[in-house]
C-alpha atoms as a printed R data frame, in Angstrom:
   type eleno elety resid chain resno       x       y       z
1  ATOM     1    CA   GLN     A     1 114.094  88.054 102.843
2  ATOM     2    CA   LEU     A     2 110.558  88.245 104.536
3  ATOM     3    CA   ASP     A     3 110.924  92.126 104.518
4  ATOM     4    CA   SER     A     4 111.649  92.027 100.899
5  ATOM     5    CA   TYR     A     5 108.631  89.994 100.188
6  ATOM     6    CA   CYS     A     6 106.553  92.563 102.204
7  ATOM     7    CA   ASP     A     7 108.016  95.224  99.963
8  ATOM     8    CA   LEU     A     8 106.936  93.540  96.900
9  ATOM     9    CA   LEU     A     9 103.546  92.841  98.353
10 ATOM    10    CA   THR     A    10 103.220  96.531  99.495
11 ATOM    11    CA   ALA     A    11 104.025  97.460  95.864
12 ATOM    12    CA   GLU     A    12 101.340  95.542  94.460
13 ATOM    13    CA   ILE     A    13  98.773  96.862  96.975
14 ATOM    14    CA   TRP     A    14  99.965 100.410  96.044
15 ATOM    15    CA   LYS     A    15  99.327  99.725  92.369
16 ATOM    16    CA   ARG     A    16  95.704  98.729  93.205
17 ATOM    17    CA   LEU     A    17  94.766 101.654  95.647
18 ATOM    18    CA   LYS     A    18  97.062 104.321  93.890
19 ATOM    19    CA   PRO     A    19  97.349 103.560  90.371
20 ATOM    20    CA   THR     A    20  98.441 107.082  89.229
21 ATOM    21    CA   LYS     A    21 101.175 107.525  91.938
22 ATOM    22    CA   THR     A    22 104.734 106.422  91.869
23 ATOM    23    CA   TYR     A    23 105.716 103.884  94.453
24 ATOM    24    CA   PRO     A    24 107.840 105.404  96.983
25 ATOM    25    CA   ASN     A    25 110.542 103.467  98.943
26 ATOM    26    CA   PHE     A    26 109.086 100.908 101.352
27 ATOM    27    CA   GLY     A    27 109.732 102.792 104.493
28 ATOM    28    CA   HIS     A    28 107.414 105.699 103.220
29 ATOM    29    CA   ALA     A    29 104.957 103.380 101.573
30 ATOM    30    CA   ILE     A    30 104.119 101.494 104.769
31 ATOM    31    CA   LYS     A    31 103.233 104.870 106.485
32 ATOM    32    CA   ASP     A    32 101.053 105.977 103.986
33 ATOM    33    CA   PRO     A    33  97.396 107.110 105.156
34 ATOM    34    CA   LEU     A    34  95.461 105.382 102.505
35 ATOM    35    CA   LEU     A    35  97.368 101.927 102.971
36 ATOM    36    CA   LYS     A    36  97.260 102.371 106.758
37 ATOM    37    CA   ALA     A    37  93.585 103.089 106.495
38 ATOM    38    CA   THR     A    38  92.727 100.101 104.227
39 ATOM    39    CA   LEU     A    39  95.071  97.637 106.044
40 ATOM    40    CA   PRO     A    40  95.852  98.902 109.582
41 ATOM    41    CA   GLN     A    41  97.180  95.695 111.194
42 ATOM    42    CA   MET     A    42  99.166  94.847 108.023
43 ATOM    43    CA   MET     A    43 100.990  98.350 107.758
44 ATOM    44    CA   SER     A    44 101.787  98.337 111.544
45 ATOM    45    CA   VAL     A    45 103.462  94.882 111.443
46 ATOM    46    CA   PHE     A    46 105.243  95.747 108.285
47 ATOM    47    CA   LEU     A    47 106.630  98.770 109.961
48 ATOM    48    CA   LEU     A    48 107.722  96.456 112.904
49 ATOM    49    CA   LEU     A    49 109.295  94.051 110.570
50 ATOM    50    CA   HIS     A    50 111.113  96.866 108.690
51 ATOM    51    CA   ASP     A    51 112.451  98.348 111.884
52 ATOM    52    CA   LEU     A    52 113.786  95.035 112.872
53 ATOM    53    CA   ARG     A    53 115.630  94.632 109.639
54 ATOM    54    CA   LEU     A    54 117.176  98.188 110.097
55 ATOM    55    CA   GLN     A    55 118.554  96.809 113.309
56 ATOM    56    CA   SER     A    56 120.240  94.080 111.513
57 ATOM    57    CA   THR     A    57 123.883  93.839 110.116
58 ATOM    58    CA   THR     A    58 122.639  92.735 106.634
59 ATOM    59    CA   ALA     A    59 120.823  96.068 106.361
60 ATOM    60    CA   HIS     A    60 123.544  98.538 107.533
61 ATOM    61    CA   PRO     A    61 126.741  98.161 109.631
62 ATOM    62    CA   ARG     A    62 125.565 101.056 111.726
63 ATOM    63    CA   SER     A    63 122.285 102.474 112.967
64 ATOM    64    CA   LEU     A    64 121.435 105.324 110.823
65 ATOM    65    CA   LYS     A    65 119.954 107.075 113.629
66 ATOM    66    CA   THR     A    66 122.383 106.494 116.577
67 ATOM    67    CA   GLY     A    67 125.593 105.460 114.720
68 ATOM    68    CA   MET     A    68 125.797 102.353 116.883
69 ATOM    69    CA   PRO     A    69 126.815  98.954 115.455
70 ATOM    70    CA   THR     A    70 124.023  96.873 114.236
71 ATOM    71    CA   ARG     A    71 123.222  93.336 115.333
72 ATOM    72    CA   ARG     A    72 122.636  89.825 114.146
73 ATOM    73    CA   LEU     A    73 119.004  89.090 114.338
74 ATOM    74    CA   LYS     A    74 118.063  86.040 116.378
75 ATOM    75    CA   HIS     A    75 115.229  83.465 115.708
76 ATOM    76    CA   ARG     A    76 113.330  85.222 118.824
77 ATOM    77    CA   ASP     A    77 113.027  88.394 116.958
78 ATOM    78    CA   PHE     A    78 111.047  86.638 114.249
79 ATOM    79    CA   TYR     A    79 109.073  84.505 116.929
80 ATOM    80    CA   ASN     A    80 108.121  87.768 118.704
81 ATOM    81    CA   ILE     A    81 106.182  89.144 115.505
82 ATOM    82    CA   ARG     A    82 105.307  85.755 113.915
83 ATOM    83    CA   ARG     A    83 101.718  85.856 115.340
84 ATOM    84    CA   ASP     A    84 101.201  89.496 114.389
85 ATOM    85    CA   LEU     A    85 102.372  88.733 110.828
86 ATOM    86    CA   ILE     A    86  99.780  85.945 110.538
87 ATOM    87    CA   ARG     A    87  97.068  88.331 111.578
88 ATOM    88    CA   ALA     A    88  98.394  90.796 108.982
89 ATOM    89    CA   PHE     A    89  98.261  88.324 106.174
90 ATOM    90    CA   ASP     A    90  94.837  87.294 107.000
91 ATOM    91    CA   GLU     A    91  93.736  91.009 107.075
92 ATOM    92    CA   PHE     A    92  95.278  91.178 103.488
93 ATOM    93    CA   GLU     A    93  93.345  87.973 102.333
94 ATOM    94    CA   SER     A    94  89.979  89.151 103.801
95 ATOM    95    CA   THR     A    95  90.508  92.767 102.569
96 ATOM    96    CA   MET     A    96  92.294  92.759  99.144
97 ATOM    97    CA   ALA     A    97  92.292  89.238  97.759
98 ATOM    98    CA   PRO     A    98  89.960  89.089  94.785
């Protein structure tokens, strides 16, 4: 759910920074040079979160890169990036909020 929220938030940021461009899929948007330059902390943490979701059984039954079975995510996976997510949302608030 958090990855989906971050996708929605990135789409809204995309509309502000690139109003004439079509929003790509989330995996490509978080690697965009303009978004990474504007919100470096946020985009790097969103990439970590997205990569974590891709390891989840809810995303795909098998890894798209290796073909190995994916796993059930644990609470510790979230706890490992929670502090970085807080910093990322702080960066968004100080940079993009009206």
